[in-house]
Amino acid sequence: MKPWNAPPGTGPRSWEFFPSLTAKKLPHGFSLRTSVIDRAPPLADLGIDPDRVVEAEQPHGDRIAFVEDAACRLYSGVDGLLTECRGVALKIRVADCAAVYLFDPEIPAIGLVHSGRRGSEARIVVKAIEGFRKRWSTPAERLIVQISPCIRPPHYEVDFARQIREQARSLGVRSLFDCGTCTACHLDRYFSYRAEKGKTGRMWAVAMLAP
Ligand SMILES: [Zn+2]
């Protein structure tokens, strides 16, 4: 894999990066709030080709799809995507729900999961970790799991980030990272569906294995 560094010049109003993934040189980003609703900063900032981005429909369920190439751009009926394809970016949209990044550096393979209240109740992160094990024999101890900013108590009555952490730990994940940030507490940086009563944009969570 080509070395990847969080690009210079990106910062507030563009992309947020997670040290757990930057340390492993995994191209990724979490878009910060922009003045235009639902227009994220350019994916090219991250070295991602916008024509090779694959999205999940995100019906708030617990289904995961394995992505084999960029031919299908939208996977219907799923809330999580896993792949070992290089140069194909995975994308999840959130505005209070958590995006969960998963990375097995040895295969290498990546995953992105949308886990809000309902997805966390349905244990979609468990299904994603099991997907890694079934497909690539990934032991949970080898996975890096990163939880994005999401809504948290006291702004929301359900602490689903905590549920996600507990689910990952119960399967043996050790490299577990939660940024701990609440979207509703930081409307200068993030969109929050609840704090803004539904009239808001979405952050994009993206990750890609470098080509
Ligand atoms: Zn808050």
PDB file of C-alpha atoms and ligand atoms in Angstrom:
ATOM      1  CA  MET A   1       0.000   0.000   0.000  1.00  0.00           C
ATOM      2  CA  LYS A   2       1.287   3.446  -0.867  1.00  0.00           C
ATOM      3  CA  PRO A   3       2.005   5.590   2.183  1.00  0.00           C
ATOM      4  CA  TRP A   4      -0.779   8.027   2.861  1.00  0.00           C
ATOM      5  CA  ASN A   5      -0.716  11.121   5.004  1.00  0.00           C
ATOM      6  CA  ALA A   6      -3.565  13.371   5.966  1.00  0.00           C
ATOM      7  CA  PRO A   7      -3.186  16.076   3.308  1.00  0.00           C
ATOM      8  CA  PRO A   8      -1.893  19.493   4.336  1.00  0.00           C
ATOM      9  CA  GLY A   9      -4.298  22.405   4.133  1.00  0.00           C
ATOM     10  CA  THR A  10      -7.237  20.349   5.294  1.00  0.00           C
ATOM     11  CA  GLY A  11      -8.556  21.187   8.701  1.00  0.00           C
ATOM     12  CA  PRO A  12     -11.536  23.081  10.014  1.00  0.00           C
ATOM     13  CA  ARG A  13     -14.343  23.290   7.407  1.00  0.00           C
ATOM     14  CA  SER A  14     -13.010  20.394   5.448  1.00  0.00           C
ATOM     15  CA  TRP A  15     -12.107  16.918   6.664  1.00  0.00           C
ATOM     16  CA  GLU A  16     -11.506  15.474  10.081  1.00  0.00           C
ATOM     17  CA  PHE A  17      -9.036  12.612  10.369  1.00  0.00           C
ATOM     18  CA  PHE A  18      -8.727   9.978  13.055  1.00  0.00           C
ATOM     19  CA  PRO A  19      -5.236   9.392  14.475  1.00  0.00           C
ATOM     20  CA  SER A  20      -5.906   5.636  14.765  1.00  0.00           C
ATOM     21  CA  LEU A  21      -6.313   5.401  10.968  1.00  0.00           C
ATOM     22  CA  THR A  22      -3.800   8.093  10.003  1.00  0.00           C
ATOM     23  CA  ALA A  23      -1.174   6.164  11.978  1.00  0.00           C
ATOM     24  CA  LYS A  24      -1.851   3.186   9.704  1.00  0.00           C
ATOM     25  CA  LYS A  25      -1.741   5.366   6.561  1.00  0.00           C
ATOM     26  CA  LEU A  26      -5.319   4.475   5.660  1.00  0.00           C
ATOM     27  CA  PRO A  27      -6.880   7.076   3.352  1.00  0.00           C
ATOM     28  CA  HIS A  28     -10.013   8.236   5.120  1.00  0.00           C
ATOM     29  CA  GLY A  29     -11.948  11.307   6.199  1.00  0.00           C
ATOM     30  CA  PHE A  30     -15.013  12.577   8.025  1.00  0.00           C
ATOM     31  CA  SER A  31     -16.408  15.727   6.439  1.00  0.00           C
ATOM     32  CA  LEU A  32     -16.967  18.720   8.661  1.00  0.00           C
ATOM     33  CA  ARG A  33     -19.940  21.001   8.361  1.00  0.00           C
ATOM     34  CA  THR A  34     -19.999  23.089   5.188  1.00  0.00           C
ATOM     35  CA  SER A  35     -22.099  26.151   4.420  1.00  0.00           C
ATOM     36  CA  VAL A  36     -23.907  24.193   1.704  1.00  0.00           C
ATOM     37  CA  ILE A  37     -26.050  21.410   3.089  1.00  0.00           C
ATOM     38  CA  ASP A  38     -25.031  17.968   1.898  1.00  0.00           C
ATOM     39  CA  ARG A  39     -22.079  19.091  -0.134  1.00  0.00           C
ATOM     40  CA  ALA A  40     -18.951  17.641   1.372  1.00  0.00           C
ATOM     41  CA  PRO A  41     -15.483  19.008   0.690  1.00  0.00           C
ATOM     42  CA  PRO A  42     -13.797  17.541  -2.411  1.00  0.00           C
ATOM     43  CA  LEU A  43     -12.958  13.852  -2.208  1.00  0.00           C
ATOM     44  CA  ALA A  44      -9.894  14.620  -4.314  1.00  0.00           C
ATOM     45  CA  ASP A  45      -8.444  16.208  -1.131  1.00  0.00           C
ATOM     46  CA  LEU A  46      -8.135  12.659   0.147  1.00  0.00           C
ATOM     47  CA  GLY A  47      -6.780  11.150  -3.055  1.00  0.00           C
ATOM     48  CA  ILE A  48     -10.173   9.563  -3.716  1.00  0.00           C
ATOM     49  CA  ASP A  49     -11.576   9.356  -7.252  1.00  0.00           C
ATOM     50  CA  PRO A  50     -15.224  10.534  -7.029  1.00  0.00           C
ATOM     51  CA  ASP A  51     -16.138   8.046  -9.766  1.00  0.00           C
ATOM     52  CA  ARG A  52     -14.969   5.152  -7.622  1.00  0.00           C
ATOM     53  CA  VAL A  53     -17.070   5.771  -4.513  1.00  0.00           C
ATOM     54  CA  VAL A  54     -19.561   3.166  -3.351  1.00  0.00           C
ATOM     55  CA  GLU A  55     -22.425   4.010  -0.994  1.00  0.00           C
ATOM     56  CA  ALA A  56     -24.922   2.135   1.151  1.00  0.00           C
ATOM     57  CA  GLU A  57     -28.623   2.980   1.072  1.00  0.00           C
ATOM     58  CA  GLN A  58     -28.775   2.980   4.903  1.00  0.00           C
ATOM     59  CA  PRO A  59     -32.298   1.896   5.820  1.00  0.00           C
ATOM     60  CA  HIS A  60     -31.248   1.727   9.523  1.00  0.00           C
ATOM     61  CA  GLY A  61     -30.976  -2.048   9.378  1.00  0.00           C
ATOM     62  CA  ASP A  62     -28.220  -4.537  10.109  1.00  0.00           C
ATOM     63  CA  ARG A  63     -27.254  -5.851   6.682  1.00  0.00           C
ATOM     64  CA  ILE A  64     -23.734  -5.669   5.293  1.00  0.00           C
ATOM     65  CA  ALA A  65     -22.559  -5.976   1.670  1.00  0.00           C
ATOM     66  CA  PHE A  66     -19.191  -7.060   0.314  1.00  0.00           C
ATOM     67  CA  VAL A  67     -18.011  -4.675  -2.372  1.00  0.00           C
ATOM     68  CA  GLU A  68     -16.138  -6.352  -5.245  1.00  0.00           C
ATOM     69  CA  ASP A  69     -15.625  -3.341  -7.518  1.00  0.00           C
ATOM     70  CA  ALA A  70     -16.953   0.143  -8.254  1.00  0.00           C
ATOM     71  CA  ALA A  71     -19.443  -1.076 -10.887  1.00  0.00           C
ATOM     72  CA  CYS A  72     -22.364  -0.868  -8.476  1.00  0.00           C
ATOM     73  CA  ARG A  73     -22.330   2.585  -6.883  1.00  0.00           C
ATOM     74  CA  LEU A  74     -25.235   2.148  -4.457  1.00  0.00           C
ATOM     75  CA  TYR A  75     -25.952  -0.970  -2.407  1.00  0.00           C
ATOM     76  CA  SER A  76     -29.616  -1.018  -1.527  1.00  0.00           C
ATOM     77  CA  GLY A  77     -30.913  -2.475   1.721  1.00  0.00           C
ATOM     78  CA  VAL A  78     -27.592  -2.342   3.552  1.00  0.00           C
ATOM     79  CA  ASP A  79     -26.044  -0.156   6.249  1.00  0.00           C
ATOM     80  CA  GLY A  80     -22.499  -1.436   6.031  1.00  0.00           C
ATOM     81  CA  LEU A  81     -19.923  -2.065   3.324  1.00  0.00           C
ATOM     82  CA  LEU A  82     -16.769  -4.196   3.464  1.00  0.00           C
ATOM     83  CA  THR A  83     -14.088  -4.520   0.804  1.00  0.00           C
ATOM     84  CA  GLU A  84     -10.575  -5.585  -0.020  1.00  0.00           C
ATOM     85  CA  CYS A  85     -10.651  -3.716  -3.369  1.00  0.00           C
ATOM     86  CA  ARG A  86      -7.931  -1.135  -3.698  1.00  0.00           C
ATOM     87  CA  GLY A  87      -8.875   2.262  -5.043  1.00  0.00           C
ATOM     88  CA  VAL A  88     -12.583   1.835  -4.303  1.00  0.00           C
ATOM     89  CA  ALA A  89     -13.810   4.222  -1.612  1.00  0.00           C
ATOM     90  CA  LEU A  90     -16.610   3.316   0.793  1.00  0.00           C
ATOM     91  CA  LYS A  91     -18.965   6.072   1.904  1.00  0.00           C
ATOM     92  CA  ILE A  92     -21.559   6.403   4.661  1.00  0.00           C
ATOM     93  CA  ARG A  93     -23.627   9.529   5.382  1.00  0.00           C
ATOM     94  CA  VAL A  94     -24.460  10.500   8.952  1.00  0.00           C
ATOM     95  CA  ALA A  95     -25.876  13.379  10.989  1.00  0.00           C
ATOM     96  CA  ASP A  96     -26.046  12.073  14.600  1.00  0.00           C
ATOM     97  CA  CYS A  97     -25.724   8.356  13.889  1.00  0.00           C
ATOM     98  CA  ALA A  98     -22.214   6.947  14.180  1.00  0.00           C
ATOM     99  CA  ALA A  99     -20.028   5.942  11.283  1.00  0.00           C
ATOM    100  CA  VAL A 100     -17.815   3.060  12.335  1.00  0.00           C
ATOM    101  CA  TYR A 101     -14.572   2.477  10.459  1.00  0.00           C
ATOM    102  CA  LEU A 102     -13.058  -1.005  10.516  1.00  0.00           C
ATOM    103  CA  PHE A 103      -9.607  -1.869   9.205  1.00  0.00           C
ATOM    104  CA  ASP A 104      -7.696  -5.124   8.979  1.00  0.00           C
ATOM    105  CA  PRO A 105      -4.207  -3.948   7.989  1.00  0.00           C
ATOM    106  CA  GLU A 106      -2.958  -7.438   7.226  1.00  0.00           C
ATOM    107  CA  ILE A 107      -5.320  -8.489   4.404  1.00  0.00           C
ATOM    108  CA  PRO A 108      -5.774  -5.462   3.972  1.00  0.00           C
ATOM    109  CA  ALA A 109      -9.533  -4.928   4.108  1.00  0.00           C
ATOM    110  CA  ILE A 110     -11.777  -2.109   5.264  1.00  0.00           C
ATOM    111  CA  GLY A 111     -15.341  -1.594   6.373  1.00  0.00           C
ATOM    112  CA  LEU A 112     -17.660   1.322   7.039  1.00  0.00           C
ATOM    113  CA  VAL A 113     -20.860   0.902   8.995  1.00  0.00           C
ATOM    114  CA  HIS A 114     -23.789   3.197   9.794  1.00  0.00           C
ATOM    115  CA  SER A 115     -24.797   2.536  13.386  1.00  0.00           C
ATOM    116  CA  GLY A 116     -27.309   4.816  15.052  1.00  0.00           C
ATOM    117  CA  ARG A 117     -29.871   3.870  17.667  1.00  0.00           C
ATOM    118  CA  ARG A 118     -31.564   1.216  15.536  1.00  0.00           C
ATOM    119  CA  GLY A 119     -28.435  -0.160  13.909  1.00  0.00           C
ATOM    120  CA  SER A 120     -26.743  -0.425  17.282  1.00  0.00           C
ATOM    121  CA  GLU A 121     -29.781  -2.207  18.742  1.00  0.00           C
ATOM    122  CA  ALA A 122     -29.564  -4.611  15.796  1.00  0.00           C
ATOM    123  CA  ARG A 123     -25.805  -5.005  16.484  1.00  0.00           C
ATOM    124  CA  ILE A 124     -24.661  -4.153  12.988  1.00  0.00           C
ATOM    125  CA  VAL A 125     -21.059  -3.707  14.166  1.00  0.00           C
ATOM    126  CA  VAL A 126     -21.076  -7.305  15.390  1.00  0.00           C
ATOM    127  CA  LYS A 127     -22.280  -8.381  11.951  1.00  0.00           C
ATOM    128  CA  ALA A 128     -19.504  -6.400  10.296  1.00  0.00           C
ATOM    129  CA  ILE A 129     -16.814  -7.924  12.542  1.00  0.00           C
ATOM    130  CA  GLU A 130     -18.252 -11.377  11.815  1.00  0.00           C
ATOM    131  CA  GLY A 131     -18.145 -10.484   8.113  1.00  0.00           C
ATOM    132  CA  PHE A 132     -14.404  -9.851   8.366  1.00  0.00           C
ATOM    133  CA  ARG A 133     -13.932 -13.170  10.131  1.00  0.00           C
ATOM    134  CA  LYS A 134     -15.980 -15.183   7.633  1.00  0.00           C
ATOM    135  CA  ARG A 135     -14.514 -13.561   4.534  1.00  0.00           C
ATOM    136  CA  TRP A 136     -10.893 -12.976   5.512  1.00  0.00           C
ATOM    137  CA  SER A 137     -10.480 -14.982   8.743  1.00  0.00           C
ATOM    138  CA  THR A 138      -9.737 -11.691  10.492  1.00  0.00           C
ATOM    139  CA  PRO A 139      -9.317 -12.204  14.231  1.00  0.00           C
ATOM    140  CA  ALA A 140     -11.068  -9.395  16.101  1.00  0.00           C
ATOM    141  CA  GLU A 141      -7.809  -8.596  17.902  1.00  0.00           C
ATOM    142  CA  ARG A 142      -6.285  -7.549  14.567  1.00  0.00           C
ATOM    143  CA  LEU A 143      -9.055  -5.074  13.704  1.00  0.00           C
ATOM    144  CA  ILE A 144      -8.810  -1.348  14.218  1.00  0.00           C
ATOM    145  CA  VAL A 145     -12.254   0.032  15.018  1.00  0.00           C
ATOM    146  CA  GLN A 146     -12.905   3.785  15.064  1.00  0.00           C
ATOM    147  CA  ILE A 147     -16.195   5.438  16.068  1.00  0.00           C
ATOM    148  CA  SER A 148     -16.954   8.861  14.530  1.00  0.00           C
ATOM    149  CA  PRO A 149     -18.576  11.878  16.164  1.00  0.00           C
ATOM    150  CA  CYS A 150     -22.251  11.106  16.879  1.00  0.00           C
ATOM    151  CA  ILE A 151     -25.003  12.331  19.180  1.00  0.00           C
ATOM    152  CA  ARG A 152     -24.521  11.328  22.807  1.00  0.00           C
ATOM    153  CA  PRO A 153     -26.059  11.882  26.241  1.00  0.00           C
ATOM    154  CA  PRO A 154     -27.204  14.316  27.493  1.00  0.00           C
ATOM    155  CA  HIS A 155     -28.250  15.421  23.996  1.00  0.00           C
ATOM    156  CA  TYR A 156     -29.721  11.994  23.294  1.00  0.00           C
ATOM    157  CA  GLU A 157     -31.256   9.502  25.662  1.00  0.00           C
ATOM    158  CA  VAL A 158     -29.565   6.435  24.151  1.00  0.00           C
ATOM    159  CA  ASP A 159     -25.795   6.046  24.461  1.00  0.00           C
ATOM    160  CA  PHE A 160     -25.399   3.972  21.313  1.00  0.00           C
ATOM    161  CA  ALA A 161     -21.677   4.785  20.997  1.00  0.00           C
ATOM    162  CA  ARG A 162     -21.262   2.938  24.262  1.00  0.00           C
ATOM    163  CA  GLN A 163     -23.285   0.015  22.894  1.00  0.00           C
ATOM    164  CA  ILE A 164     -20.998  -0.091  19.866  1.00  0.00           C
ATOM    165  CA  ARG A 165     -17.925  -0.114  22.118  1.00  0.00           C
ATOM    166  CA  GLU A 166     -19.379  -2.911  24.241  1.00  0.00           C
ATOM    167  CA  GLN A 167     -20.291  -4.954  21.180  1.00  0.00           C
ATOM    168  CA  ALA A 168     -16.815  -4.605  19.671  1.00  0.00           C
ATOM    169  CA  ARG A 169     -15.116  -5.437  22.979  1.00  0.00           C
ATOM    170  CA  SER A 170     -17.324  -8.470  23.528  1.00  0.00           C
ATOM    171  CA  LEU A 171     -15.973  -9.946  20.298  1.00  0.00           C
ATOM    172  CA  GLY A 172     -12.369  -9.311  21.323  1.00  0.00           C
ATOM    173  CA  VAL A 173     -11.556  -6.006  19.591  1.00  0.00           C
ATOM    174  CA  ARG A 174      -8.644  -4.386  21.383  1.00  0.00           C
ATOM    175  CA  SER A 175      -7.770  -1.521  19.057  1.00  0.00           C
ATOM    176  CA  LEU A 176     -10.992   0.313  19.755  1.00  0.00           C
ATOM    177  CA  PHE A 177     -11.134   4.069  19.368  1.00  0.00           C
ATOM    178  CA  ASP A 178     -14.018   6.427  20.046  1.00  0.00           C
ATOM    179  CA  CYS A 179     -13.423  10.118  19.345  1.00  0.00           C
ATOM    180  CA  GLY A 180     -15.965  10.839  22.107  1.00  0.00           C
ATOM    181  CA  THR A 181     -17.381  13.897  20.349  1.00  0.00           C
ATOM    182  CA  CYS A 182     -21.085  14.767  20.428  1.00  0.00           C
ATOM    183  CA  THR A 183     -22.443  16.220  17.174  1.00  0.00           C
ATOM    184  CA  ALA A 184     -25.196  18.215  18.926  1.00  0.00           C
ATOM    185  CA  CYS A 185     -22.617  19.870  21.192  1.00  0.00           C
ATOM    186  CA  HIS A 186     -20.600  21.187  18.241  1.00  0.00           C
ATOM    187  CA  LEU A 187     -22.928  22.637  15.631  1.00  0.00           C
ATOM    188  CA  ASP A 188     -20.055  24.799  14.403  1.00  0.00           C
ATOM    189  CA  ARG A 189     -18.300  21.628  13.199  1.00  0.00           C
ATOM    190  CA  TYR A 190     -21.032  19.064  12.587  1.00  0.00           C
ATOM    191  CA  PHE A 191     -24.599  18.707  11.392  1.00  0.00           C
ATOM    192  CA  SER A 192     -27.015  17.330  13.979  1.00  0.00           C
ATOM    193  CA  TYR A 193     -30.334  15.960  12.803  1.00  0.00           C
ATOM    194  CA  ARG A 194     -31.855  16.150  16.258  1.00  0.00           C
ATOM    195  CA  ALA A 195     -30.447  19.505  17.367  1.00  0.00           C
ATOM    196  CA  GLU A 196     -31.523  21.060  14.072  1.00  0.00           C
ATOM    197  CA  LYS A 197     -34.919  19.321  14.007  1.00  0.00           C
ATOM    198  CA  GLY A 198     -34.274  17.376  10.841  1.00  0.00           C
ATOM    199  CA  LYS A 199     -33.422  20.368   8.690  1.00  0.00           C
ATOM    200  CA  THR A 200     -29.750  19.753   8.225  1.00  0.00           C
ATOM    201  CA  GLY A 201     -27.047  18.199   6.113  1.00  0.00           C
ATOM    202  CA  ARG A 202     -24.994  15.058   6.449  1.00  0.00           C
ATOM    203  CA  MET A 203     -21.370  14.357   7.152  1.00  0.00           C
ATOM    204  CA  TRP A 204     -19.623  11.940   4.839  1.00  0.00           C
ATOM    205  CA  ALA A 205     -17.507   9.175   6.269  1.00  0.00           C
ATOM    206  CA  VAL A 206     -15.164   7.745   3.642  1.00  0.00           C
ATOM    207  CA  ALA A 207     -12.333   5.255   3.597  1.00  0.00           C
ATOM    208  CA  MET A 208     -10.338   3.567   0.862  1.00  0.00           C
ATOM    209  CA  LEU A 209      -7.482   1.140   0.456  1.00  0.00           C
ATOM    210  CA  ALA A 210      -4.865   3.034  -1.514  1.00  0.00           C
ATOM    211  CA  PRO A 211      -4.575   1.716  -5.092  1.00  0.00           C
TER     212      PRO A 211
HETATM  213 ZN    ZN B   1     -24.048  16.833  23.068  1.00  0.00          ZN
END
